[in-house]
mmCIF file of C-alpha atoms in Angstrom:
data_model
loop_
_atom_site.group_PDB
_atom_site.id
_atom_site.type_symbol
_atom_site.label_atom_id
_atom_site.label_comp_id
_atom_site.label_asym_id
_atom_site.label_seq_id
_atom_site.Cartn_x
_atom_site.Cartn_y
_atom_site.Cartn_z
ATOM 1 C CA MET A 1 18.441 18.377 -23.639
ATOM 2 C CA SER A 2 15.432 20.373 -24.898
ATOM 3 C CA GLY A 3 11.929 20.250 -23.480
ATOM 4 C CA ALA A 4 10.741 18.464 -26.599
ATOM 5 C CA GLN A 5 13.238 15.669 -25.951
ATOM 6 C CA ARG A 6 11.694 15.060 -22.539
ATOM 7 C CA GLU A 7 8.529 13.561 -24.062
ATOM 8 C CA GLY A 8 8.718 9.789 -24.377
ATOM 9 C CA VAL A 9 12.076 9.596 -22.571
ATOM 10 C CA ARG A 10 12.815 7.577 -19.470
ATOM 11 C CA VAL A 11 15.557 8.723 -17.077
ATOM 12 C CA LYS A 12 17.363 6.477 -14.616
ATOM 13 C CA LEU A 13 20.561 6.267 -12.626
ATOM 14 C CA GLU A 14 22.654 3.133 -13.100
ATOM 15 C CA PHE A 15 24.760 2.627 -9.962
ATOM 16 C CA LEU A 16 28.376 1.548 -10.403
ATOM 17 C CA ASP A 17 29.826 1.450 -6.882
ATOM 18 C CA GLN A 18 30.557 -2.007 -5.479
ATOM 19 C CA ASP A 19 27.690 -2.165 -2.971
ATOM 20 C CA ARG A 20 25.071 -1.140 -5.547
ATOM 21 C CA VAL A 21 26.332 -2.493 -8.845
ATOM 22 C CA GLY A 22 23.402 -3.553 -11.014
ATOM 23 C CA ARG A 23 20.918 -1.387 -9.134
ATOM 24 C CA THR A 24 19.037 1.345 -10.999
ATOM 25 C CA TRP A 25 16.815 4.206 -9.882
ATOM 26 C CA ALA A 26 14.112 5.508 -12.239
ATOM 27 C CA LEU A 27 13.286 9.210 -11.978
ATOM 28 C CA VAL A 28 9.794 10.633 -12.315
ATOM 29 C CA PRO A 29 9.000 14.148 -13.555
ATOM 30 C CA GLY A 30 9.662 16.716 -10.845
ATOM 31 C CA SER A 31 12.270 16.854 -8.104
ATOM 32 C CA THR A 32 14.071 13.937 -6.460
ATOM 33 C CA ARG A 33 15.975 14.705 -3.269
ATOM 34 C CA VAL A 34 18.987 12.507 -2.545
ATOM 35 C CA GLY A 35 20.819 12.027 0.754
ATOM 36 C CA ARG A 36 21.449 9.940 3.843
ATOM 37 C CA SER A 37 18.362 10.994 5.847
ATOM 38 C CA PRO A 38 15.433 8.551 5.623
ATOM 39 C CA ASP A 39 12.939 11.192 4.435
ATOM 40 C CA ASN A 40 14.779 11.721 1.118
ATOM 41 C CA ASP A 41 13.228 10.362 -2.082
ATOM 42 C CA LEU A 42 16.420 8.403 -2.804
ATOM 43 C CA VAL A 43 18.120 7.317 0.423
ATOM 44 C CA ILE A 44 21.867 6.501 0.334
ATOM 45 C CA PRO A 45 22.839 5.379 3.859
ATOM 46 C CA GLU A 46 26.569 6.128 3.589
ATOM 47 C CA PRO A 47 28.561 8.168 6.169
ATOM 48 C CA ALA A 48 30.223 10.219 3.424
ATOM 49 C CA VAL A 49 26.836 11.255 1.978
ATOM 50 C CA SER A 50 25.236 14.316 3.583
ATOM 51 C CA GLY A 51 21.788 14.137 5.149
ATOM 52 C CA TYR A 52 20.399 16.201 2.245
ATOM 53 C CA HIS A 53 23.050 15.969 -0.441
ATOM 54 C CA LEU A 54 21.587 16.979 -3.808
ATOM 55 C CA VAL A 55 18.426 17.447 -5.856
ATOM 56 C CA LEU A 56 17.752 16.081 -9.338
ATOM 57 C CA HIS A 57 15.027 17.849 -11.317
ATOM 58 C CA TRP A 58 13.441 16.245 -14.397
ATOM 59 C CA GLY A 59 11.320 18.880 -16.124
ATOM 60 C CA ALA A 60 10.616 20.809 -19.309
ATOM 61 C CA ASP A 61 14.244 21.945 -19.511
ATOM 62 C CA GLY A 62 15.601 18.410 -19.201
ATOM 63 C CA LEU A 63 17.526 16.851 -16.317
ATOM 64 C CA GLU A 64 19.294 19.173 -13.899
ATOM 65 C CA LEU A 65 21.338 18.616 -10.745
ATOM 66 C CA ARG A 66 21.814 20.984 -7.789
ATOM 67 C CA ASP A 67 24.157 20.300 -4.874
ATOM 68 C CA LEU A 68 22.646 21.222 -1.468
ATOM 69 C CA GLY A 69 25.897 22.329 0.133
ATOM 70 C CA SER A 70 27.084 18.791 0.825
ATOM 71 C CA THR A 71 30.237 18.236 2.871
ATOM 72 C CA ASN A 72 31.966 15.852 0.464
ATOM 73 C CA GLY A 73 30.587 17.325 -2.720
ATOM 74 C CA THR A 74 28.767 16.182 -5.844
ATOM 75 C CA PHE A 75 30.775 15.491 -8.993
ATOM 76 C CA VAL A 76 29.766 15.139 -12.657
ATOM 77 C CA ASN A 77 32.436 13.533 -14.839
ATOM 78 C CA GLU A 78 34.792 14.111 -11.868
ATOM 79 C CA GLU A 79 34.190 17.878 -11.861
ATOM 80 C CA ARG A 80 32.742 19.237 -8.620
ATOM 81 C CA VAL A 81 29.307 20.815 -9.078
ATOM 82 C CA SER A 82 28.737 24.372 -7.925
ATOM 83 C CA GLY A 83 25.178 25.577 -8.355
ATOM 84 C CA THR A 84 22.924 23.926 -10.953
ATOM 85 C CA LEU A 85 24.168 21.769 -13.819
ATOM 86 C CA SER A 86 22.391 20.084 -16.760
ATOM 87 C CA LEU A 87 22.932 16.333 -17.155
ATOM 88 C CA ASN A 88 23.079 14.279 -20.349
ATOM 89 C CA GLU A 89 23.147 10.641 -21.403
ATOM 90 C CA GLY A 90 26.240 8.841 -20.098
ATOM 91 C CA ASP A 91 27.298 11.489 -17.574
ATOM 92 C CA LEU A 92 29.103 10.000 -14.582
ATOM 93 C CA LEU A 93 27.683 11.174 -11.266
ATOM 94 C CA ARG A 94 29.616 10.810 -7.990
ATOM 95 C CA VAL A 95 27.871 11.458 -4.663
ATOM 96 C CA GLY A 96 30.390 12.067 -1.881
ATOM 97 C CA LEU A 97 33.482 9.892 -1.891
ATOM 98 C CA THR A 98 32.499 6.523 -3.375
ATOM 99 C CA VAL A 99 28.878 6.388 -4.608
ATOM 100 C CA ARG A 100 28.920 6.496 -8.420
ATOM 101 C CA ALA A 101 26.106 6.305 -10.962
ATOM 102 C CA ARG A 102 25.724 6.700 -14.736
ATOM 103 C CA VAL A 103 22.905 8.823 -16.230
ATOM 104 C CA ARG A 104 20.842 6.743 -18.663
ATOM 105 C CA LEU A 105 18.189 8.096 -21.047
ATOM 106 C CA SER A 106 15.988 5.705 -23.016
ATOM 107 C CA GLU A 107 12.629 5.482 -24.729
ATOM 108 C CA ALA A 108 9.918 5.228 -22.095
ATOM 109 C CA ALA A 109 8.272 1.811 -21.796
ATOM 110 C CA PRO A 110 4.559 1.512 -21.019
ATOM 111 C CA PRO A 111 4.122 1.713 -17.228
ATOM 112 C CA ALA A 112 3.823 -1.671 -15.529
ATOM 113 C CA GLU A 113 0.646 -2.370 -13.583
ATOM 114 C CA ARG A 114 1.769 -3.074 -10.050
ATOM 115 C CA TRP A 115 -0.355 -3.516 -6.952
ATOM 116 C CA LEU A 116 0.505 -3.522 -3.272
ATOM 117 C CA ILE A 117 -1.801 -5.642 -1.117
ATOM 118 C CA HIS A 118 -1.789 -4.814 2.579
ATOM 119 C CA LEU A 119 -2.385 -8.267 4.020
ATOM 120 C CA ASN A 120 -3.310 -6.926 7.473
ATOM 121 C CA THR A 121 -6.423 -5.263 6.088
ATOM 122 C CA GLY A 122 -6.871 -6.568 2.543
ATOM 123 C CA ARG A 123 -6.420 -3.127 0.968
ATOM 124 C CA ALA A 124 -5.152 -3.169 -2.650
ATOM 125 C CA LEU A 125 -3.309 -0.044 -3.833
ATOM 126 C CA ARG A 126 -1.783 0.792 -7.228
ATOM 127 C CA VAL A 127 1.961 1.582 -6.944
ATOM 128 C CA GLY A 128 4.717 2.809 -9.231
ATOM 129 C CA ASP A 129 8.431 2.052 -9.420
ATOM 130 C CA ARG A 130 9.033 3.472 -5.970
ATOM 131 C CA PHE A 131 6.996 4.558 -2.978
ATOM 132 C CA VAL A 132 7.134 5.214 0.754
ATOM 133 C CA LEU A 133 4.996 2.551 2.443
ATOM 134 C CA GLU A 134 3.807 4.654 5.378
ATOM 135 C CA HIS A 135 2.883 7.551 3.091
ATOM 136 C CA LEU A 136 0.962 5.176 0.826
ATOM 137 C CA LEU A 137 -0.987 3.883 3.819
ATOM 138 C CA ALA A 138 -1.572 7.375 5.238
ATOM 139 C CA GLY A 139 -4.824 7.488 7.141
ATOM 140 C CA ASP A 140 -4.454 3.900 8.361
ATOM 141 C CA ASP A 141 -4.619 4.293 12.139
ATOM 142 C CA GLU A 142 -2.496 1.161 12.569
ATOM 143 C CA HIS A 143 0.528 3.270 11.585
ATOM 144 C CA ASP A 144 2.493 4.671 14.515
ATOM 145 C CA GLU A 145 4.451 7.765 13.500
ATOM 146 C CA GLU A 146 6.949 6.999 16.286
ATOM 147 C CA ALA A 147 7.512 3.403 15.189
ATOM 148 C CA GLY A 148 10.739 4.257 13.354
ATOM 149 C CA PRO A 149 11.988 5.456 9.950
ATOM 150 C CA PRO A 150 9.614 5.028 6.998
ATOM 151 C CA HIS A 151 10.148 2.225 4.494
ATOM 152 C CA HIS A 152 11.310 3.465 1.065
ATOM 153 C CA VAL A 153 10.536 0.762 -1.504
ATOM 154 C CA GLU A 154 11.919 0.511 -5.040
ATOM 155 C CA VAL A 155 10.302 -2.098 -7.308
ATOM 156 C CA GLY A 156 12.818 -3.862 -9.542
ATOM 157 C CA GLU A 157 12.783 -6.935 -11.748
ATOM 158 C CA GLY A 158 11.269 -9.588 -9.492
ATOM 159 C CA GLU A 159 12.397 -7.934 -6.268
ATOM 160 C CA LEU A 160 11.835 -5.060 -3.868
ATOM 161 C CA LEU A 161 14.716 -2.922 -2.620
ATOM 162 C CA VAL A 162 13.753 -1.596 0.824
ATOM 163 C CA THR A 163 15.557 1.100 2.818
ATOM 164 C CA ASN A 164 14.482 2.391 6.237
ATOM 165 C CA GLY A 165 17.491 3.887 7.958
ATOM 166 C CA GLY A 166 19.902 0.956 7.544
ATOM 167 C CA PRO A 167 21.496 -0.977 4.706
ATOM 168 C CA PRO A 168 19.127 -1.674 1.776
ATOM 169 C CA ARG A 169 17.383 -5.057 1.832
ATOM 170 C CA ARG A 170 16.442 -7.061 -1.260
ATOM 171 C CA LEU A 171 13.095 -8.840 -0.811
ATOM 172 C CA PRO A 172 11.108 -11.009 -3.240
ATOM 173 C CA MET A 173 8.326 -9.495 -5.299
ATOM 174 C CA GLY A 174 5.120 -11.528 -5.428
ATOM 175 C CA GLN A 175 5.679 -13.062 -1.975
ATOM 176 C CA PRO A 176 4.483 -11.780 1.433
ATOM 177 C CA VAL A 177 7.067 -9.690 3.306
ATOM 178 C CA GLN A 178 6.948 -8.022 6.733
ATOM 179 C CA LEU A 179 7.872 -4.321 6.931
ATOM 180 C CA GLY A 180 7.468 -3.148 10.508
ATOM 181 C CA PRO A 181 3.860 -3.840 11.558
ATOM 182 C CA HIS A 182 2.791 -4.140 7.921
ATOM 183 C CA ARG A 183 2.614 -7.433 6.036
ATOM 184 C CA ILE A 184 2.473 -6.751 2.302
ATOM 185 C CA VAL A 185 2.842 -8.364 -1.093
ATOM 186 C CA VAL A 186 3.535 -6.532 -4.378
ATOM 187 C CA VAL A 187 2.218 -8.176 -7.566
ATOM 188 C CA ASP A 188 2.617 -7.162 -11.191
ATOM 189 C CA ASP A 189 -0.905 -7.273 -12.654
ATOM 190 C CA ALA A 190 -4.590 -7.098 -11.782
ATOM 191 C CA ALA A 191 -5.081 -10.857 -12.208
ATOM 192 C CA ALA A 192 -2.416 -11.561 -9.568
ATOM 193 C CA ARG A 193 -4.068 -8.988 -7.328
ATOM 194 C CA GLU A 194 -7.412 -10.791 -7.583
ATOM 195 C CA ARG A 195 -5.797 -14.192 -6.958
ATOM 196 C CA THR A 196 -4.105 -12.841 -3.844
ATOM 197 C CA LEU A 197 -7.278 -11.244 -2.494
ATOM 198 C CA THR A 198 -9.228 -14.432 -3.148
ATOM 199 C CA ALA A 199 -6.588 -16.525 -1.391
ATOM 200 C CA LEU A 200 -6.967 -14.342 1.714
ATOM 201 C CA ALA A 201 -10.560 -15.532 1.984
ATOM 202 C CA GLU A 202 -10.048 -19.232 1.221
ATOM 203 C CA GLU A 203 -9.952 -20.618 4.778
ATOM 204 C CA PRO A 204 -13.378 -21.779 5.969
ATOM 205 C CA TRP A 205 -14.852 -19.768 8.796
ATOM 206 C CA THR A 206 -18.160 -19.325 10.553
ATOM 207 C CA LEU A 207 -19.610 -16.008 11.604
ATOM 208 C CA ARG A 208 -22.408 -16.067 14.189
ATOM 209 C CA VAL A 209 -24.179 -12.729 14.556
ATOM 210 C CA ASP A 210 -26.676 -12.026 17.348
ATOM 211 C CA VAL A 211 -27.968 -8.460 17.592
ATOM 212 C CA ASN A 212 -30.454 -9.283 20.387
ATOM 213 C CA GLY A 213 -28.350 -11.394 22.730
ATOM 214 C CA GLY A 214 -28.825 -11.158 26.480
ATOM 215 C CA GLY A 215 -25.355 -9.636 26.858
ATOM 216 C CA GLY A 216 -25.927 -7.168 24.036
ATOM 217 C CA PRO A 217 -25.193 -7.387 20.295
ATOM 218 C CA GLU A 218 -22.246 -9.583 19.399
ATOM 219 C CA ALA A 219 -20.591 -11.276 16.438
ATOM 220 C CA SER A 220 -18.545 -14.408 17.082
ATOM 221 C CA VAL A 221 -16.016 -16.133 14.834
ATOM 222 C CA LEU A 222 -16.021 -19.909 15.284
ATOM 223 C CA ASP A 223 -13.227 -22.325 14.388
ATOM 224 C CA ALA A 224 -13.665 -25.666 12.582
ATOM 225 C CA ASP A 225 -14.674 -27.342 15.865
ATOM 226 C CA GLY A 226 -17.309 -24.732 16.642
ATOM 227 C CA GLN A 227 -15.219 -23.079 19.348
ATOM 228 C CA VAL A 228 -15.317 -19.291 19.631
ATOM 229 C CA GLN A 229 -12.101 -17.672 18.376
ATOM 230 C CA GLY A 230 -13.149 -14.177 19.366
ATOM 231 C CA VAL A 231 -16.053 -11.794 19.710
ATOM 232 C CA VAL A 232 -16.995 -8.339 18.423
ATOM 233 C CA ARG A 233 -19.351 -6.446 20.754
ATOM 234 C CA ALA A 234 -19.280 -2.850 19.447
ATOM 235 C CA GLY A 235 -22.910 -2.255 18.446
ATOM 236 C CA ASN A 236 -22.424 -0.452 15.122
ATOM 237 C CA ARG A 237 -19.809 -2.961 13.936
ATOM 238 C CA VAL A 238 -22.055 -5.901 14.875
ATOM 239 C CA THR A 239 -24.920 -4.265 12.960
ATOM 240 C CA VAL A 240 -22.758 -3.935 9.831
ATOM 241 C CA LEU A 241 -21.730 -7.600 10.057
ATOM 242 C CA HIS A 242 -25.359 -8.641 10.594
ATOM 243 C CA LEU A 243 -26.589 -6.733 7.533
ATOM 244 C CA LEU A 244 -23.787 -8.053 5.338
ATOM 245 C CA ALA A 245 -24.182 -11.642 6.536
ATOM 246 C CA ALA A 246 -27.952 -11.513 6.057
ATOM 247 C CA GLN A 247 -27.436 -10.351 2.455
ATOM 248 C CA VAL A 248 -25.116 -13.303 1.789
ATOM 249 C CA VAL A 249 -27.727 -15.758 3.097
ATOM 250 C CA GLU A 250 -30.519 -14.104 1.084
ATOM 251 C CA ASP A 251 -28.537 -14.067 -2.164
ATOM 252 C CA ARG A 252 -27.427 -17.675 -1.776
ATOM 253 C CA SER A 253 -31.027 -18.742 -1.184
ATOM 254 C CA ALA A 254 -31.918 -16.961 -4.438
ATOM 255 C CA GLY A 255 -29.222 -18.938 -6.285
ATOM 256 C CA LEU A 256 -27.134 -15.947 -7.335
ATOM 257 C CA PRO A 257 -23.609 -16.623 -8.679
ATOM 258 C CA ASP A 258 -20.746 -15.983 -6.269
ATOM 259 C CA ASP A 259 -19.703 -12.817 -8.094
ATOM 260 C CA ASP A 260 -23.091 -11.278 -7.275
ATOM 261 C CA VAL A 261 -23.594 -12.663 -3.767
ATOM 262 C CA GLY A 262 -23.596 -10.378 -0.748
ATOM 263 C CA TRP A 263 -23.371 -6.899 -2.244
ATOM 264 C CA CYS A 264 -25.110 -4.168 -0.220
ATOM 265 C CA LEU A 265 -25.443 -0.501 -1.085
ATOM 266 C CA ASP A 266 -23.423 1.585 1.347
ATOM 267 C CA GLU A 267 -26.397 3.908 1.750
ATOM 268 C CA ALA A 268 -28.565 0.977 2.893
ATOM 269 C CA LEU A 269 -25.877 -0.074 5.376
ATOM 270 C CA MET A 270 -25.618 3.471 6.707
ATOM 271 C CA ARG A 271 -29.404 3.600 7.165
ATOM 272 C CA GLY A 272 -29.267 0.265 8.956
ATOM 273 C CA VAL A 273 -26.586 1.473 11.356
ATOM 274 C CA TRP A 274 -27.629 5.086 12.043
ATOM 275 C CA GLY A 275 -31.296 5.170 11.077
ATOM 276 C CA ARG A 276 -32.614 8.653 10.312
ATOM 277 C CA LEU A 277 -29.272 10.184 11.253
ATOM 278 C CA TRP A 278 -27.416 8.398 8.452
ATOM 279 C CA SER A 279 -27.230 11.470 6.177
ATOM 280 C CA GLN A 280 -25.619 13.510 8.971
ATOM 281 C CA LYS A 281 -22.874 10.921 9.407
ATOM 282 C CA GLY A 282 -21.837 10.843 5.759
ATOM 283 C CA PRO A 283 -19.526 8.542 3.744
ATOM 284 C CA ALA A 284 -16.401 9.480 5.745
ATOM 285 C CA SER A 285 -17.916 8.103 8.975
ATOM 286 C CA PHE A 286 -18.947 4.946 7.144
ATOM 287 C CA GLN A 287 -15.422 4.425 5.809
ATOM 288 C CA VAL A 288 -14.086 4.693 9.363
ATOM 289 C CA LEU A 289 -16.654 2.110 10.471
ATOM 290 C CA VAL A 290 -15.649 -0.281 7.653
ATOM 291 C CA HIS A 291 -11.986 0.145 8.591
ATOM 292 C CA ARG A 292 -12.763 -0.780 12.199
ATOM 293 C CA VAL A 293 -14.743 -3.860 11.152
ATOM 294 C CA ARG A 294 -11.772 -4.991 9.044
ATOM 295 C CA LYS A 295 -9.493 -4.541 12.055
ATOM 296 C CA ASP A 296 -11.903 -6.663 14.126
ATOM 297 C CA LEU A 297 -11.674 -9.443 11.539
ATOM 298 C CA VAL A 298 -7.867 -9.276 11.591
ATOM 299 C CA ARG A 299 -7.869 -9.363 15.402
ATOM 300 C CA LEU A 300 -9.963 -12.544 15.263
ATOM 301 C CA GLY A 301 -7.434 -14.265 13.015
ATOM 302 C CA LEU A 302 -9.154 -13.623 9.680
ATOM 303 C CA SER A 303 -8.324 -11.192 6.882
ATOM 304 C CA GLY A 304 -9.639 -7.682 6.397
ATOM 305 C CA ALA A 305 -10.071 -8.660 2.735
ATOM 306 C CA LEU A 306 -13.184 -10.624 3.736
ATOM 307 C CA LEU A 307 -14.981 -7.268 3.821
ATOM 308 C CA GLU A 308 -14.788 -6.219 0.183
ATOM 309 C CA LYS A 309 -15.443 -2.675 -1.085
ATOM 310 C CA ARG A 310 -16.370 -1.316 -4.489
ATOM 311 C CA ALA A 311 -17.765 2.054 -5.473
ATOM 312 C CA GLY A 312 -20.784 2.622 -3.226
ATOM 313 C CA ARG A 313 -21.108 -1.069 -2.287
ATOM 314 C CA SER A 314 -19.765 -3.481 0.324
ATOM 315 C CA ARG A 315 -19.991 -7.216 0.979
ATOM 316 C CA LEU A 316 -18.612 -10.133 2.952
ATOM 317 C CA ARG A 317 -16.784 -12.307 0.437
ATOM 318 C CA PRO A 318 -18.824 -15.412 -0.417
ATOM 319 C CA GLY A 319 -17.537 -18.950 -0.157
ATOM 320 C CA GLN A 320 -17.638 -18.814 3.623
ATOM 321 C CA VAL A 321 -19.997 -20.485 6.103
ATOM 322 C CA VAL A 322 -22.165 -17.758 7.604
ATOM 323 C CA LEU A 323 -24.770 -18.377 10.351
ATOM 324 C CA VAL A 324 -27.103 -15.480 11.055
ATOM 325 C CA VAL A 325 -29.282 -15.284 14.124
ATOM 326 C CA PRO A 326 -32.478 -13.527 12.928
ATOM 327 C CA ARG A 327 -33.031 -9.992 14.098
ATOM 328 C CA ASP A 328 -36.135 -10.700 16.132
ATOM 329 C CA PRO A 329 -36.992 -8.435 19.111
ATOM 330 C CA GLU A 330 -38.753 -11.358 20.827
ATOM 331 C CA ALA A 331 -35.806 -13.795 20.417
#
């Protein structure tokens, strides 16, 4: 296969062995490592497959395969591979003793628009045909590196195929699923993403913010009966909630439409939290603060999606009942 043929061509493996019949794996340009260990790109949890069995490379010279010194060997059209071998349409690939797949080349279809929504925090992330959940969420301090093997996710037609050290699991796409500590949903377009994010904020709630209380600044979430569900007392996080809630009240009083209600410039929020020191803190410190506020909301039984972010702006999603205690030094 020449380099010119690579353009506009999609490459996938069509599995034929009994446990995987009907499953496919789409390759992306570059190298794909295959083996039993959970940190491979394509994980095959079979005893006869070596921890790091082979590498497939899809590049300018076409599709190539290299065995990594596997115990039970890699075979193409039932000939054992030694070194590097080029692959073509229809070639039969055998990994170890029983895992078989057919090489399929086809015209590339336009990439689907898929989004992963992390329901714990309300984060929405663009994803491709396959990803490693913990790598995607890197930087989220809720992730414990010692919690166990990472979750390798392949997005198929209406389903997710998930592997994390055991047999693959088939889970529904478009419905919430639990992967370790992470509750996620994968949807197939931006409209579904917006519907999901909006649904996270549908339950009525009341936020009472008091930055001058006798016990110090606090923000309380109240249930439908007016009972306190939980309290945030960290000063900077309470200040952020106060500023955001006050903006919602001001914009509603002005009669703004919901799409425009509550937006604050991040710079104004940073000034409100850190005063003259705001420029020394910088955007990275503010992003950490926003992340912690979202975690507070989740801890109090709400959704992190209630604190919405766009480029340089933040807001509490409107449609909620917000009670703000005025910031009055004499209160």
